[in-house]
Amino acid sequence: MNYSAEELEKFLDHLATKGLMPKPTVVARKGACSKMLSILDDSEKSDVREIDLDELTSRFINLNGTDYTPDSLKTYKSRVSKSIEDFIRYKLDPLGFKVKQPAAKKTNAKQSTETLQAQPTTTTSLPPSPPTPDTQAAATTNQPSGLTLPIPIRQDLVIQVIGLPYDLKQVEAQKIANVILAMAASNEF
């Protein structure tokens, strides 16, 4: 059987096209796998079962650590690990394969709201803007409305772009880039 990184990518595509896993989850897993596995040479990519995730993560940090927050690195490692685990289970029993669903936590609405309010959603040096009805509604929902993308700006500053659509078009990305460029104070560092 073929357990290559290329087959892993095909497996993730299969999960999305067959509706076995939510598409945003597949996109997030593919992104993490693509970035982390890209540092491996072809022989290391030939069998994902042989990958030592701790070693891979250490190497990834050595090569790209300053570009990612510790939480992002932890999330990437988890996504790669879960992807490989699901891939191996699928290869062993394609007909009986089911995606493991995370255990549902029993909480009431008040606990959920308190938990959400206690968690910061962005990391910027700008003062927070007053909440609008739209931002208040977004803060109280458990469903993410899109991709959250951490962007390291400086050594001590990481911003987050929240709500990017998973199927972002190049024209839309350029529009976002133009808005951010317009906010720049100067070209000097």
CSV table of C-alpha atoms in Angstrom, one decimal:
chain,number,residue,atom,x,y,z
A,1,MET,CA,0.0,0.0,0.0
A,2,ASN,CA,1.1,3.5,-0.7
A,3,TYR,CA,1.4,5.7,2.4
A,4,SER,CA,3.2,8.7,0.7
A,5,ALA,CA,2.5,12.3,1.5
A,6,GLU,CA,1.0,12.6,-2.0
A,7,GLU,CA,-1.5,9.9,-1.1
A,8,LEU,CA,-2.2,11.7,2.2
A,9,GLU,CA,-3.2,14.8,0.2
A,10,LYS,CA,-5.4,12.8,-2.1
A,11,PHE,CA,-7.0,11.2,1.0
A,12,LEU,CA,-7.8,14.6,2.4
A,13,ASP,CA,-9.3,15.7,-0.9
A,14,HIS,CA,-11.4,12.5,-0.8
A,15,LEU,CA,-12.7,13.4,2.6
A,16,ALA,CA,-13.9,16.8,1.3
A,17,THR,CA,-15.4,15.6,-1.9
A,18,LYS,CA,-17.3,12.7,-0.3
A,19,GLY,CA,-18.5,14.9,2.6
A,20,LEU,CA,-16.8,12.7,5.2
A,21,MET,CA,-15.4,15.8,6.9
A,22,PRO,CA,-16.4,19.5,6.8
A,23,LYS,CA,-14.6,21.3,4.0
A,24,PRO,CA,-13.1,24.0,6.3
A,25,THR,CA,-11.5,21.2,8.5
A,26,VAL,CA,-10.0,19.6,5.4
A,27,VAL,CA,-8.7,22.9,4.2
A,28,ALA,CA,-7.0,23.6,7.5
A,29,ARG,CA,-5.6,20.1,7.7
A,30,LYS,CA,-4.2,20.3,4.1
A,31,GLY,CA,-2.6,23.6,4.8
A,32,ALA,CA,-0.9,22.3,7.9
A,33,CYS,CA,0.3,19.1,6.2
A,34,SER,CA,1.5,21.0,3.1
A,35,LYS,CA,3.5,23.5,5.2
A,36,MET,CA,5.0,21.0,7.6
A,37,LEU,CA,5.7,18.2,5.2
A,38,SER,CA,7.2,20.6,2.7
A,39,ILE,CA,10.5,20.6,4.7
A,40,LEU,CA,10.9,16.8,4.2
A,41,ASP,CA,12.9,15.3,1.3
A,42,ASP,CA,11.3,12.9,-1.1
A,43,SER,CA,12.5,9.8,0.7
A,44,GLU,CA,11.0,11.1,4.0
A,45,LYS,CA,7.7,11.8,2.2
A,46,SER,CA,7.5,8.2,0.8
A,47,ASP,CA,5.8,6.8,4.0
A,48,VAL,CA,4.1,9.1,6.4
A,49,ARG,CA,3.8,6.3,9.0
A,50,GLU,CA,7.6,6.7,9.5
A,51,ILE,CA,7.4,10.4,10.3
A,52,ASP,CA,8.4,11.3,13.9
A,53,LEU,CA,6.1,14.3,14.5
A,54,ASP,CA,8.1,15.6,17.4
A,55,GLU,CA,11.2,15.7,15.2
A,56,LEU,CA,9.3,17.1,12.3
A,57,THR,CA,7.9,19.9,14.5
A,58,SER,CA,11.4,20.7,15.8
A,59,ARG,CA,12.8,20.9,12.3
A,60,PHE,CA,9.9,23.1,11.2
A,61,ILE,CA,10.4,25.4,14.2
A,62,ASN,CA,14.1,25.6,13.4
A,63,LEU,CA,13.4,26.6,9.8
A,64,ASN,CA,10.2,28.7,10.2
A,65,GLY,CA,9.7,29.2,14.0
A,66,THR,CA,9.8,33.0,13.9
A,67,ASP,CA,6.9,33.0,11.4
A,68,TYR,CA,4.5,31.2,13.7
A,69,THR,CA,3.2,31.6,17.2
A,70,PRO,CA,3.6,28.7,19.6
A,71,ASP,CA,-0.2,28.1,19.5
A,72,SER,CA,-0.1,28.0,15.7
A,73,LEU,CA,2.7,25.5,15.8
A,74,LYS,CA,0.8,23.3,18.3
A,75,THR,CA,-2.3,23.5,16.1
A,76,TYR,CA,-0.3,22.6,12.9
A,77,LYS,CA,1.3,19.5,14.7
A,78,SER,CA,-2.2,18.4,15.9
A,79,ARG,CA,-3.7,18.7,12.4
A,80,VAL,CA,-0.9,16.8,10.8
A,81,SER,CA,-1.1,14.1,13.5
A,82,LYS,CA,-4.9,13.7,13.1
A,83,SER,CA,-4.6,13.7,9.3
A,84,ILE,CA,-2.0,10.9,9.3
A,85,GLU,CA,-3.9,8.9,11.9
A,86,ASP,CA,-7.1,9.1,9.8
A,87,PHE,CA,-5.2,8.3,6.7
A,88,ILE,CA,-3.7,5.1,8.2
A,89,ARG,CA,-7.1,4.0,9.6
A,90,TYR,CA,-8.6,4.6,6.1
A,91,LYS,CA,-5.9,2.6,4.4
A,92,LEU,CA,-6.4,-0.3,6.7
A,93,ASP,CA,-10.2,-0.4,6.3
A,94,PRO,CA,-11.5,1.9,3.5
A,95,LEU,CA,-15.1,0.5,3.7
A,96,GLY,CA,-15.3,0.7,7.5
A,97,PHE,CA,-13.6,4.1,7.8
A,98,LYS,CA,-15.4,6.8,9.8
A,99,VAL,CA,-14.0,10.1,10.9
A,100,LYS,CA,-13.7,10.3,14.6
A,101,GLN,CA,-16.0,13.0,16.0
A,102,PRO,CA,-14.7,15.0,18.9
A,103,ALA,CA,-16.5,14.4,22.2
A,104,ALA,CA,-19.2,17.0,22.7
A,105,LYS,CA,-18.8,19.0,25.9
A,106,LYS,CA,-21.9,19.5,28.0
A,107,THR,CA,-22.2,23.2,28.8
A,108,ASN,CA,-25.1,25.5,29.2
A,109,ALA,CA,-25.4,28.7,27.2
A,110,LYS,CA,-24.2,30.9,30.0
A,111,GLN,CA,-21.0,28.9,30.4
A,112,SER,CA,-20.3,29.1,26.6
A,113,THR,CA,-20.8,32.9,26.5
A,114,GLU,CA,-18.5,33.4,29.5
A,115,THR,CA,-15.8,31.2,28.0
A,116,LEU,CA,-16.0,33.1,24.7
A,117,GLN,CA,-15.9,36.5,26.4
A,118,ALA,CA,-12.8,35.4,28.3
A,119,GLN,CA,-10.8,34.4,25.2
A,120,PRO,CA,-9.1,37.2,23.2
A,121,THR,CA,-9.8,37.0,19.5
A,122,THR,CA,-7.0,39.3,18.1
A,123,THR,CA,-3.5,40.4,19.0
A,124,THR,CA,-2.8,43.9,17.9
A,125,SER,CA,-1.2,47.1,19.3
A,126,LEU,CA,-4.3,49.1,18.5
A,127,PRO,CA,-6.9,50.0,21.1
A,128,PRO,CA,-10.1,47.9,20.8
A,129,SER,CA,-12.9,49.6,18.9
A,130,PRO,CA,-16.3,49.8,20.5
A,131,PRO,CA,-18.4,46.8,19.8
A,132,THR,CA,-21.1,47.1,17.1
A,133,PRO,CA,-24.1,44.9,16.9
A,134,ASP,CA,-22.4,42.8,14.2
A,135,THR,CA,-19.2,42.2,16.3
A,136,GLN,CA,-21.2,41.5,19.4
A,137,ALA,CA,-23.2,38.8,17.5
A,138,ALA,CA,-20.0,37.3,16.0
A,139,ALA,CA,-18.4,37.2,19.5
A,140,THR,CA,-21.3,35.1,21.0
A,141,THR,CA,-21.4,32.4,18.3
A,142,ASN,CA,-19.6,29.1,18.5
A,143,GLN,CA,-19.4,28.8,14.7
A,144,PRO,CA,-16.4,30.4,13.0
A,145,SER,CA,-17.5,32.4,9.9
A,146,GLY,CA,-14.3,31.8,8.1
A,147,LEU,CA,-10.6,31.2,8.3
A,148,THR,CA,-8.5,33.0,11.0
A,149,LEU,CA,-5.1,33.8,9.7
A,150,PRO,CA,-2.3,34.8,12.1
A,151,ILE,CA,0.2,37.2,10.4
A,152,PRO,CA,3.5,38.0,12.1
A,153,ILE,CA,4.1,41.7,11.4
A,154,ARG,CA,7.1,42.3,13.7
A,155,GLN,CA,9.1,40.2,16.1
A,156,ASP,CA,6.7,41.3,19.0
A,157,LEU,CA,3.5,41.7,17.0
A,158,VAL,CA,1.2,39.1,15.4
A,159,ILE,CA,-2.1,40.2,14.0
A,160,GLN,CA,-5.0,38.0,13.0
A,161,VAL,CA,-7.2,38.4,10.0
A,162,ILE,CA,-10.6,36.9,11.0
A,163,GLY,CA,-13.4,35.7,8.8
A,164,LEU,CA,-11.6,35.1,5.5
A,165,PRO,CA,-13.7,32.8,3.3
A,166,TYR,CA,-12.2,29.4,2.7
A,167,ASP,CA,-12.7,29.9,-1.0
A,168,LEU,CA,-11.1,33.4,-1.1
A,169,LYS,CA,-10.7,34.7,-4.7
A,170,GLN,CA,-7.5,36.5,-5.8
A,171,VAL,CA,-9.6,39.6,-6.6
A,172,GLU,CA,-10.9,39.6,-3.0
A,173,ALA,CA,-7.4,39.1,-1.6
A,174,GLN,CA,-6.2,42.0,-3.6
A,175,LYS,CA,-9.0,44.2,-2.3
A,176,ILE,CA,-8.1,43.3,1.3
A,177,ALA,CA,-4.4,44.0,0.6
A,178,ASN,CA,-5.3,47.4,-0.9
A,179,VAL,CA,-7.2,48.4,2.3
A,180,ILE,CA,-4.3,47.4,4.5
A,181,LEU,CA,-1.8,49.2,2.2
A,182,ALA,CA,-3.9,52.3,2.5
A,183,MET,CA,-3.5,52.2,6.3
A,184,ALA,CA,0.3,52.1,6.2
A,185,ALA,CA,1.9,55.2,7.7
A,186,SER,CA,5.0,55.2,5.6
A,187,ASN,CA,7.4,52.9,3.7
A,188,GLU,CA,10.1,53.2,6.4
A,189,PHE,CA,10.8,50.5,8.9
